[in-house]
């Protein structure tokens, strides 16, 4: 076929299939002559072919050796790089009146940015479950979802989508109810009281459900790790745990006073805490991008915002101004110098944890947080993980292989025969420059192919939905 006709044909085919979310196409799809970065840690496999049928990868091999089936849609990908679909391991998608349900914004931003899986760390369980089944049925475009439902917080929760916990009894009962209602895991928030926390932890172990989240204000990081909390978000409790005055820091409300955290930091205590995390395999989701927004909001929330067109009115007009005010008057009321040093200390902490063997996940806390856009922010997080000291491969693994391992989902996180076909094709090598994960040429979501033109159409849909939102 003439080159132009072929392009036109592929374009029309892509347009025809992409916007019926539908099931994966029945014919096979193959990337040929592509550089595969399978995220297992082995080096780039050049000149490879990856074949997809239905929602699975059915073959990976050398292009010179692997025959593609006759009905295959071939994507010639010479010079390009294929990575596993990305996971954002800390997101909020439907979160009371903070993040009202809108299936044309958050899910599409994820997919358009190559994020094909998310761990939803707190939200409205029933609508999230509906999204999940509609996505699985092909009625809606969106990432694979692992969801917690409401977060276990104190007697007077700070946020929507929360379950108030007053005591041990509440802790146990809420864990049981969430499990019964189909939550995949339990999310802990900062204000849960000690007895409620330890009861929830014990009940979770007993009935076999994972619990994760903040180290609560009244619990030590060593206690959370020893109780079996599987992941710690935002390094909560970590700097308290490294301080010679941990008790004093824990007795105060969390927030400002970061100069004191730094002044009382004890490298020996840090070493011991990190060793415990390694021993217990307590995963860390440092949410570095979000941390910058929290501590240095006057920087991150200034200047033009090229992504503003994707933010619905509720974020721009209501949630973000409220958040900015709260952060500036609370967490970020320390001298800017202390806050900058604290962010640097967080980077150093992540570097030391990674070096010691603490397992790390990439998470952003999107769409909570000012200008923390779904999808886009995950790429920023990968860049910050590299800035903190992870290799580009390690950062990539924090959003791919590690996610599969953490979630105990054997069919995701790497590129191999039998895995779910969630893939991202890049124009340049992310192991040379991690920011190359942004150069997305196409995405495969559960076997469905989205060309660059398709992804741009999704972004355009988001823009329209944002403009029409209330
Ligand atoms: Zn969160």
Short mmCIF file of C-alpha atoms and ligand atoms in Angstrom, two decimals:
data_model
loop_
_atom_site.label_atom_id
_atom_site.label_comp_id
_atom_site.label_asym_id
_atom_site.label_seq_id
_atom_site.Cartn_x
_atom_site.Cartn_y
_atom_site.Cartn_z
CA UNK A 1 0.00 0.00 0.00
CA UNK A 2 1.12 3.55 -0.74
CA UNK A 3 2.65 5.17 2.35
CA UNK A 4 0.08 7.95 2.44
CA UNK A 5 -2.82 5.56 1.98
CA UNK A 6 -1.44 3.30 4.67
CA UNK A 7 -1.20 6.21 7.09
CA UNK A 8 -4.73 7.30 6.22
CA UNK A 9 -5.94 3.76 6.65
CA UNK A 10 -4.25 3.31 10.04
CA UNK A 11 -5.55 6.71 11.13
CA UNK A 12 -9.12 5.90 10.17
CA UNK A 13 -8.91 2.48 11.77
CA UNK A 14 -7.60 4.04 14.97
CA UNK A 15 -10.32 6.68 15.00
CA UNK A 16 -12.95 4.05 14.36
CA UNK A 17 -11.85 1.82 17.22
CA UNK A 18 -10.67 4.25 19.84
CA UNK A 19 -13.82 6.09 20.76
CA UNK A 20 -16.06 3.22 21.32
CA UNK A 21 -14.40 2.24 24.58
CA UNK A 22 -15.56 -1.31 23.70
CA UNK A 23 -13.57 -4.43 24.35
CA UNK A 24 -10.06 -5.01 23.09
CA UNK A 25 -10.01 -5.48 19.35
CA UNK A 26 -10.14 -9.09 18.27
CA UNK A 27 -7.33 -8.92 15.73
CA UNK A 28 -3.77 -9.02 17.03
CA UNK A 29 -1.65 -5.91 17.48
CA UNK A 30 2.14 -5.95 17.20
CA UNK A 31 4.87 -3.43 17.86
CA UNK A 32 7.82 -4.34 15.64
CA UNK A 33 11.53 -3.34 15.73
CA UNK A 34 10.90 -1.66 19.04
CA UNK A 35 13.27 -1.17 21.98
CA UNK A 36 11.64 -2.99 24.88
CA UNK A 37 12.25 -1.82 28.44
CA UNK A 38 10.44 -4.56 30.32
CA UNK A 39 11.05 -2.99 33.78
CA UNK A 40 12.50 -6.18 35.25
CA UNK A 41 15.84 -4.38 35.49
CA UNK A 42 17.48 -5.96 32.44
CA UNK A 43 18.83 -3.61 29.81
CA UNK A 44 16.95 -2.45 26.72
CA UNK A 45 16.04 -5.27 24.31
CA UNK A 46 16.52 -3.73 20.86
CA UNK A 47 14.75 -4.77 17.66
CA UNK A 48 11.99 -6.64 19.45
CA UNK A 49 8.40 -7.51 18.60
CA UNK A 50 5.60 -7.49 21.16
CA UNK A 51 2.30 -9.08 20.13
CA UNK A 52 -1.01 -8.36 21.86
CA UNK A 53 -4.29 -10.18 21.41
CA UNK A 54 -7.44 -9.43 23.37
CA UNK A 55 -6.25 -7.84 26.59
CA UNK A 56 -3.05 -9.91 26.86
CA UNK A 57 0.53 -9.82 25.65
CA UNK A 58 0.81 -13.11 23.74
CA UNK A 59 4.43 -12.97 22.57
CA UNK A 60 7.67 -11.05 23.09
CA UNK A 61 10.73 -11.83 20.96
CA UNK A 62 13.26 -10.71 18.41
CA UNK A 63 11.69 -9.11 15.35
CA UNK A 64 13.85 -11.30 13.13
CA UNK A 65 12.50 -14.47 14.74
CA UNK A 66 8.93 -13.74 15.75
CA UNK A 67 6.21 -14.21 13.13
CA UNK A 68 3.09 -12.10 13.61
CA UNK A 69 -0.33 -13.64 12.87
CA UNK A 70 -1.92 -12.77 9.51
CA UNK A 71 -4.59 -10.43 10.83
CA UNK A 72 -2.13 -8.38 12.87
CA UNK A 73 -2.28 -4.59 13.02
CA UNK A 74 1.44 -3.79 12.84
CA UNK A 75 2.86 -0.70 14.53
CA UNK A 76 6.31 -0.08 13.06
CA UNK A 77 8.17 1.27 16.09
CA UNK A 78 11.80 1.47 15.03
CA UNK A 79 13.69 3.95 17.21
CA UNK A 80 10.94 3.98 19.82
CA UNK A 81 10.77 2.56 23.36
CA UNK A 82 8.06 0.36 24.82
CA UNK A 83 7.52 0.40 28.60
CA UNK A 84 4.84 -1.20 30.77
CA UNK A 85 1.74 0.92 31.46
CA UNK A 86 2.35 3.19 34.46
CA UNK A 87 0.69 2.98 37.87
CA UNK A 88 0.04 6.01 40.04
CA UNK A 89 -0.02 4.42 43.48
CA UNK A 90 -1.66 7.28 45.36
CA UNK A 91 -4.69 8.93 43.77
CA UNK A 92 -8.17 10.20 44.64
CA UNK A 93 -10.79 10.10 41.90
CA UNK A 94 -14.25 10.60 43.46
CA UNK A 95 -13.93 12.37 46.78
CA UNK A 96 -17.18 13.87 48.05
CA UNK A 97 -17.68 17.49 47.01
CA UNK A 98 -13.92 18.01 46.71
CA UNK A 99 -13.67 15.83 43.64
CA UNK A 100 -17.18 15.36 42.31
CA UNK A 101 -17.69 12.38 40.02
CA UNK A 102 -16.75 13.26 36.44
CA UNK A 103 -15.71 10.38 34.24
CA UNK A 104 -14.57 12.69 31.45
CA UNK A 105 -11.74 14.28 33.43
CA UNK A 106 -9.60 12.26 35.82
CA UNK A 107 -9.79 8.83 34.11
CA UNK A 108 -9.07 10.30 30.67
CA UNK A 109 -6.12 12.37 31.94
CA UNK A 110 -4.61 9.19 33.36
CA UNK A 111 -4.95 7.23 30.13
CA UNK A 112 -3.73 10.12 27.96
CA UNK A 113 -0.57 10.18 30.11
CA UNK A 114 0.10 6.46 29.98
CA UNK A 115 -1.22 5.79 33.48
CA UNK A 116 -3.09 2.51 33.00
CA UNK A 117 -3.45 1.59 36.68
CA UNK A 118 -4.18 3.50 39.88
CA UNK A 119 -4.40 2.78 43.59
CA UNK A 120 -7.30 4.92 44.78
CA UNK A 121 -6.35 5.94 48.31
CA UNK A 122 -9.67 7.23 49.56
CA UNK A 123 -12.97 7.97 47.90
CA UNK A 124 -16.63 7.18 47.53
CA UNK A 125 -16.74 3.40 47.33
CA UNK A 126 -19.97 2.77 45.43
CA UNK A 127 -19.40 5.16 42.50
CA UNK A 128 -15.77 4.01 42.29
CA UNK A 129 -16.94 0.39 42.08
CA UNK A 130 -19.38 1.40 39.33
CA UNK A 131 -16.54 3.04 37.38
CA UNK A 132 -14.45 -0.04 37.80
CA UNK A 133 -17.07 -2.39 36.41
CA UNK A 134 -17.93 -0.03 33.55
CA UNK A 135 -14.25 0.22 32.65
CA UNK A 136 -13.93 -3.57 32.76
CA UNK A 137 -17.06 -3.93 30.62
CA UNK A 138 -15.67 -1.48 28.07
CA UNK A 139 -18.38 1.12 28.69
CA UNK A 140 -15.97 3.76 29.96
CA UNK A 141 -12.32 4.70 29.32
CA UNK A 142 -10.16 4.63 32.42
CA UNK A 143 -7.29 2.93 34.20
CA UNK A 144 -7.40 -0.31 36.15
CA UNK A 145 -8.39 0.55 39.73
CA UNK A 146 -7.55 -0.81 43.15
CA UNK A 147 -9.72 1.02 45.70
CA UNK A 148 -9.96 1.62 49.44
CA UNK A 149 -13.23 3.51 49.74
CA UNK A 150 -13.56 5.74 52.84
CA UNK A 151 -10.45 6.53 54.88
CA UNK A 152 -10.29 5.72 58.59
CA UNK A 153 -9.77 9.08 60.29
CA UNK A 154 -10.42 10.54 63.73
CA UNK A 155 -13.83 11.12 65.38
CA UNK A 156 -14.13 14.36 63.38
CA UNK A 157 -12.56 13.61 59.98
CA UNK A 158 -10.75 16.35 58.09
CA UNK A 159 -11.82 15.31 54.61
CA UNK A 160 -14.77 13.95 52.66
CA UNK A 161 -14.93 10.18 51.98
CA UNK A 162 -13.89 9.36 55.55
CA UNK A 163 -15.07 6.96 58.24
CA UNK A 164 -14.95 8.53 61.71
CA UNK A 165 -13.16 6.31 64.26
CA UNK A 166 -13.59 7.05 67.96
CA UNK A 167 -12.25 3.85 69.48
CA UNK A 168 -11.16 0.23 68.98
CA UNK A 169 -14.71 -0.95 68.39
CA UNK A 170 -15.16 1.54 65.50
CA UNK A 171 -11.81 0.46 64.06
CA UNK A 172 -12.73 -3.22 63.95
CA UNK A 173 -16.27 -2.69 62.70
CA UNK A 174 -15.23 -0.31 59.92
CA UNK A 175 -12.58 -2.71 58.63
CA UNK A 176 -15.14 -5.54 58.56
CA UNK A 177 -17.73 -3.40 56.78
CA UNK A 178 -15.31 -2.15 54.16
CA UNK A 179 -14.12 -5.66 53.41
CA UNK A 180 -17.72 -6.85 53.11
CA UNK A 181 -18.58 -3.93 50.81
CA UNK A 182 -15.77 -4.77 48.40
CA UNK A 183 -12.92 -2.45 49.39
CA UNK A 184 -9.58 -3.84 48.20
CA UNK A 185 -7.63 -2.45 51.14
CA UNK A 186 -7.88 -0.16 54.18
CA UNK A 187 -6.58 3.43 54.16
CA UNK A 188 -5.51 5.05 57.43
CA UNK A 189 -5.56 8.83 57.99
CA UNK A 190 -3.74 11.04 60.49
CA UNK A 191 -6.36 11.64 63.17
CA UNK A 192 -7.36 8.05 63.98
CA UNK A 193 -6.80 7.44 67.74
CA UNK A 194 -4.23 4.88 68.90
CA UNK A 195 -6.73 2.26 70.08
CA UNK A 196 -8.75 2.60 66.87
CA UNK A 197 -5.60 2.21 64.81
CA UNK A 198 -4.26 -0.90 66.54
CA UNK A 199 -7.70 -2.52 66.51
CA UNK A 200 -8.07 -1.80 62.78
CA UNK A 201 -4.58 -3.20 62.19
CA UNK A 202 -5.33 -6.38 64.10
CA UNK A 203 -8.70 -6.87 62.42
CA UNK A 204 -7.13 -6.32 58.98
CA UNK A 205 -4.55 -9.02 59.66
CA UNK A 206 -7.23 -11.35 60.99
CA UNK A 207 -9.55 -11.08 57.99
CA UNK A 208 -6.73 -10.79 55.47
CA UNK A 209 -6.97 -7.28 54.08
CA UNK A 210 -4.00 -4.99 53.51
CA UNK A 211 -3.89 -1.71 55.44
CA UNK A 212 -1.87 1.30 54.35
CA UNK A 213 -1.74 5.07 54.64
CA UNK A 214 -0.47 7.78 56.90
CA UNK A 215 1.38 7.01 60.09
CA UNK A 216 -1.27 8.53 62.38
CA UNK A 217 -0.30 11.50 64.55
CA UNK A 218 -0.52 9.41 67.72
CA UNK A 219 1.37 6.37 66.42
CA UNK A 220 5.12 6.00 65.92
CA UNK A 221 6.53 4.98 62.56
CA UNK A 222 8.21 1.97 64.22
CA UNK A 223 4.86 0.92 65.66
CA UNK A 224 3.09 1.24 62.29
CA UNK A 225 5.78 -0.80 60.57
CA UNK A 226 5.68 -3.45 63.29
CA UNK A 227 1.86 -3.58 63.18
CA UNK A 228 2.11 -4.61 59.54
CA UNK A 229 1.11 -1.40 57.79
CA UNK A 230 2.11 -2.22 54.23
CA UNK A 231 2.77 1.27 52.90
CA UNK A 232 3.51 4.65 54.43
CA UNK A 233 2.46 7.74 52.46
CA UNK A 234 4.17 11.16 52.35
CA UNK A 235 6.93 9.96 54.75
CA UNK A 236 4.43 10.55 57.58
CA UNK A 237 5.93 9.82 61.00
CA UNK A 238 9.38 9.30 59.51
CA UNK A 239 11.06 12.53 60.57
CA UNK A 240 9.41 12.33 63.98
CA UNK A 241 10.87 8.83 64.23
CA UNK A 242 14.34 10.11 63.38
CA UNK A 243 14.19 12.88 65.96
CA UNK A 244 15.73 12.79 69.43
CA UNK A 245 12.50 14.44 70.67
CA UNK A 246 9.94 12.18 68.99
CA UNK A 247 7.57 12.37 71.98
CA UNK A 248 7.59 16.15 71.99
CA UNK A 249 6.93 16.30 68.22
CA UNK A 250 4.11 13.77 68.53
CA UNK A 251 2.43 15.66 71.33
CA UNK A 252 1.90 18.72 69.10
CA UNK A 253 -0.50 19.04 66.20
CA UNK A 254 1.25 18.14 62.95
CA UNK A 255 2.17 20.98 60.68
CA UNK A 256 4.65 23.79 61.06
CA UNK A 257 7.81 23.65 63.17
CA UNK A 258 9.92 21.84 60.60
CA UNK A 259 13.04 23.64 61.79
CA UNK A 260 12.77 21.63 65.00
CA UNK A 261 12.49 18.37 63.02
CA UNK A 262 15.73 19.19 61.25
CA UNK A 263 17.55 20.44 64.36
CA UNK A 264 16.79 17.23 66.27
CA UNK A 265 17.42 14.81 63.40
CA UNK A 266 19.57 11.89 64.56
CA UNK A 267 21.32 9.85 61.83
CA UNK A 268 21.53 6.81 64.14
CA UNK A 269 17.79 6.78 64.70
CA UNK A 270 17.27 7.23 60.96
CA UNK A 271 19.47 4.23 60.29
CA UNK A 272 17.55 2.07 62.74
CA UNK A 273 14.17 3.13 61.33
CA UNK A 274 15.28 2.45 57.77
CA UNK A 275 16.60 -0.97 58.82
CA UNK A 276 13.21 -1.78 60.34
CA UNK A 277 11.43 -0.76 57.13
CA UNK A 278 13.76 -3.06 55.20
CA UNK A 279 13.18 -5.95 57.59
CA UNK A 280 9.39 -5.52 57.58
CA UNK A 281 9.30 -4.51 53.90
CA UNK A 282 7.32 -1.38 54.75
CA UNK A 283 6.80 0.29 51.38
CA UNK A 284 7.24 4.05 51.04
CA UNK A 285 5.20 6.30 48.79
CA UNK A 286 7.01 9.61 49.33
CA UNK A 287 4.71 11.67 47.00
CA UNK A 288 7.59 14.09 46.43
CA UNK A 289 5.73 16.19 43.88
CA UNK A 290 2.86 16.69 46.28
CA UNK A 291 5.30 17.44 49.12
CA UNK A 292 6.80 20.29 47.13
CA UNK A 293 3.32 21.69 46.61
CA UNK A 294 2.62 21.44 50.29
CA UNK A 295 5.84 22.95 51.60
CA UNK A 296 6.64 25.39 48.85
CA UNK A 297 3.21 26.32 47.58
CA UNK A 298 4.16 29.91 46.87
CA UNK A 299 6.58 28.52 44.29
CA UNK A 300 4.59 25.65 42.84
CA UNK A 301 1.38 27.67 42.63
CA UNK A 302 2.75 30.71 40.87
CA UNK A 303 3.35 31.59 37.25
CA UNK A 304 1.33 30.50 34.28
CA UNK A 305 -0.29 27.07 34.40
CA UNK A 306 -0.34 25.52 30.94
CA UNK A 307 -2.55 22.67 32.17
CA UNK A 308 -5.28 24.89 33.66
CA UNK A 309 -7.56 24.04 30.74
CA UNK A 310 -7.88 20.50 32.13
CA UNK A 311 -9.04 21.58 35.59
CA UNK A 312 -12.80 21.60 36.18
CA UNK A 313 -14.34 24.65 37.83
CA UNK A 314 -14.64 22.87 41.19
CA UNK A 315 -10.85 22.55 41.46
CA UNK A 316 -9.96 25.99 40.12
CA UNK A 317 -12.59 28.06 41.87
CA UNK A 318 -13.28 26.20 45.08
CA UNK A 319 -10.87 23.44 46.13
CA UNK A 320 -7.53 24.93 45.16
CA UNK A 321 -8.06 28.37 46.72
CA UNK A 322 -9.28 26.67 49.89
CA UNK A 323 -6.29 24.33 49.90
CA UNK A 324 -3.85 27.16 49.25
CA UNK A 325 -5.24 29.14 52.17
CA UNK A 326 -5.12 26.13 54.51
CA UNK A 327 -1.58 25.22 53.55
CA UNK A 328 -0.27 28.77 53.79
CA UNK A 329 -1.79 29.35 57.22
CA UNK A 330 -0.90 25.89 58.60
CA UNK A 331 1.78 23.61 57.21
CA UNK A 332 3.56 26.26 55.26
CA UNK A 333 3.75 28.99 57.89
CA UNK A 334 7.38 28.12 58.71
CA UNK A 335 10.16 30.35 57.35
CA UNK A 336 10.70 29.44 53.70
CA UNK A 337 14.30 28.53 54.46
CA UNK A 338 13.25 25.78 56.90
CA UNK A 339 10.72 24.47 54.43
CA UNK A 340 13.25 24.32 51.62
CA UNK A 341 15.70 22.47 53.84
CA UNK A 342 12.95 20.09 54.88
CA UNK A 343 12.11 19.24 51.26
CA UNK A 344 15.82 18.60 50.67
CA UNK A 345 15.87 16.35 53.75
CA UNK A 346 12.95 14.41 52.28
CA UNK A 347 14.89 13.87 49.05
CA UNK A 348 17.89 12.66 51.03
CA UNK A 349 15.67 10.35 53.07
CA UNK A 350 14.29 8.77 49.90
CA UNK A 351 17.82 8.30 48.56
CA UNK A 352 18.95 6.58 51.78
CA UNK A 353 15.87 4.40 51.96
CA UNK A 354 16.31 3.31 48.36
CA UNK A 355 19.97 2.55 48.86
CA UNK A 356 19.21 0.47 51.95
CA UNK A 357 16.52 -1.57 50.19
CA UNK A 358 13.27 0.02 51.38
CA UNK A 359 10.79 -0.65 48.56
CA UNK A 360 9.48 2.53 46.92
CA UNK A 361 6.34 3.31 44.91
CA UNK A 362 5.50 6.30 42.74
CA UNK A 363 2.39 8.14 43.88
CA UNK A 364 1.16 11.70 43.51
CA UNK A 365 -1.97 12.23 45.63
CA UNK A 366 -3.64 13.64 42.53
CA UNK A 367 -6.21 15.17 42.13
CA UNK A 368 -5.97 16.52 45.67
CA UNK A 369 -3.33 19.21 45.90
CA UNK A 370 -3.03 22.41 43.91
CA UNK A 371 -1.97 21.85 40.28
CA UNK A 372 -1.36 18.15 40.90
CA UNK A 373 -2.94 17.05 37.62
CA UNK A 374 -3.85 13.40 37.10
CA UNK A 375 -1.36 11.68 34.80
CA UNK A 376 0.94 14.64 34.20
CA UNK A 377 1.95 14.68 37.86
CA UNK A 378 3.10 11.05 37.76
CA UNK A 379 5.78 12.02 35.24
CA UNK A 380 6.83 14.85 37.57
CA UNK A 381 7.03 12.35 40.43
CA UNK A 382 9.35 10.10 38.39
CA UNK A 383 11.60 13.08 37.70
CA UNK A 384 11.74 13.95 41.40
CA UNK A 385 12.52 10.35 42.34
CA UNK A 386 15.52 10.53 40.01
CA UNK A 387 16.45 13.90 41.45
CA UNK A 388 16.32 12.28 44.90
CA UNK A 389 18.83 9.64 43.80
CA UNK A 390 16.99 6.72 42.19
CA UNK A 391 18.30 5.60 38.82
CA UNK A 392 15.90 6.16 35.92
CA UNK A 393 15.30 2.39 35.89
CA UNK A 394 14.48 2.42 39.61
CA UNK A 395 12.11 5.35 39.16
CA UNK A 396 10.39 3.59 36.27
CA UNK A 397 10.11 0.43 38.35
CA UNK A 398 8.51 2.44 41.18
CA UNK A 399 5.58 3.01 38.79
CA UNK A 400 5.56 -0.41 37.09
CA UNK A 401 7.19 -3.57 38.44
CA UNK A 402 6.98 -2.43 42.07
CA UNK A 403 3.27 -1.69 41.72
CA UNK A 404 2.56 -5.22 40.53
CA UNK A 405 4.67 -6.64 43.31
CA UNK A 406 3.09 -4.47 46.00
CA UNK A 407 -0.45 -5.22 44.82
CA UNK A 408 0.37 -8.90 44.37
CA UNK A 409 -1.03 -8.70 40.86
CA UNK A 410 1.06 -11.11 38.82
CA UNK A 411 -0.27 -9.86 35.47
CA UNK A 412 0.97 -6.27 35.64
CA UNK A 413 4.12 -4.19 35.98
CA UNK A 414 6.44 -5.74 33.39
CA UNK A 415 6.37 -6.69 29.72
CA UNK A 416 6.16 -10.46 29.27
CA UNK A 417 3.97 -13.08 27.67
CA UNK A 418 0.70 -13.51 29.59
CA UNK A 419 0.69 -10.07 31.21
CA UNK A 420 -2.22 -7.72 30.71
CA UNK A 421 -1.58 -5.57 27.66
CA UNK A 422 -1.01 -2.18 29.28
CA UNK A 423 1.82 -0.53 27.39
CA UNK A 424 3.25 2.88 26.59
CA UNK A 425 5.26 3.60 23.44
CA UNK A 426 7.77 6.44 23.85
CA UNK A 427 9.65 8.51 21.27
CA UNK A 428 12.86 8.51 23.32
CA UNK A 429 14.72 6.44 25.89
CA UNK A 430 13.51 7.06 29.48
CA UNK A 431 16.63 5.38 30.88
CA UNK A 432 18.72 8.21 29.40
CA UNK A 433 16.36 10.98 30.52
CA UNK A 434 13.49 10.04 32.77
CA UNK A 435 11.46 12.97 31.44
CA UNK A 436 11.23 11.03 28.17
CA UNK A 437 8.32 9.13 29.75
CA UNK A 438 6.33 12.22 28.75
CA UNK A 439 7.06 11.67 25.04
CA UNK A 440 4.15 9.35 24.51
CA UNK A 441 3.56 8.06 21.00
CA UNK A 442 0.79 5.62 21.86
CA UNK A 443 -0.84 3.77 24.73
CA UNK A 444 -2.28 0.28 24.93
CA UNK A 445 -4.94 -0.01 27.64
CA UNK A 446 -6.14 -3.56 28.33
CA UNK A 447 -5.36 -4.41 24.71
CA UNK A 448 -6.90 -1.31 23.16
CA UNK A 449 -4.61 0.82 21.02
CA UNK A 450 -4.62 4.62 21.35
CA UNK A 451 -2.46 6.43 18.80
CA UNK A 452 -1.07 9.91 19.51
CA UNK A 453 -4.03 11.36 17.62
CA UNK A 454 -6.42 9.33 19.79
CA UNK A 455 -4.71 10.53 22.96
CA UNK A 456 -4.95 14.13 21.80
CA UNK A 457 -8.66 13.57 21.19
CA UNK A 458 -8.99 12.33 24.77
CA UNK A 459 -7.23 15.45 26.04
CA UNK A 460 -9.55 17.56 23.96
CA UNK A 461 -12.54 15.78 25.49
CA UNK A 462 -11.16 16.61 28.94
CA UNK A 463 -10.74 20.24 27.96
CA UNK A 464 -14.37 20.42 26.86
CA UNK A 465 -15.61 18.64 29.97
CA UNK A 466 -13.59 21.04 32.16
CA UNK A 467 -14.95 24.07 30.33
CA UNK A 468 -18.52 22.83 30.78
CA UNK A 469 -18.09 21.78 34.42
CA UNK A 470 -19.64 23.55 37.37
ZN1 LIG B 1 -4.00 11.05 49.52
#
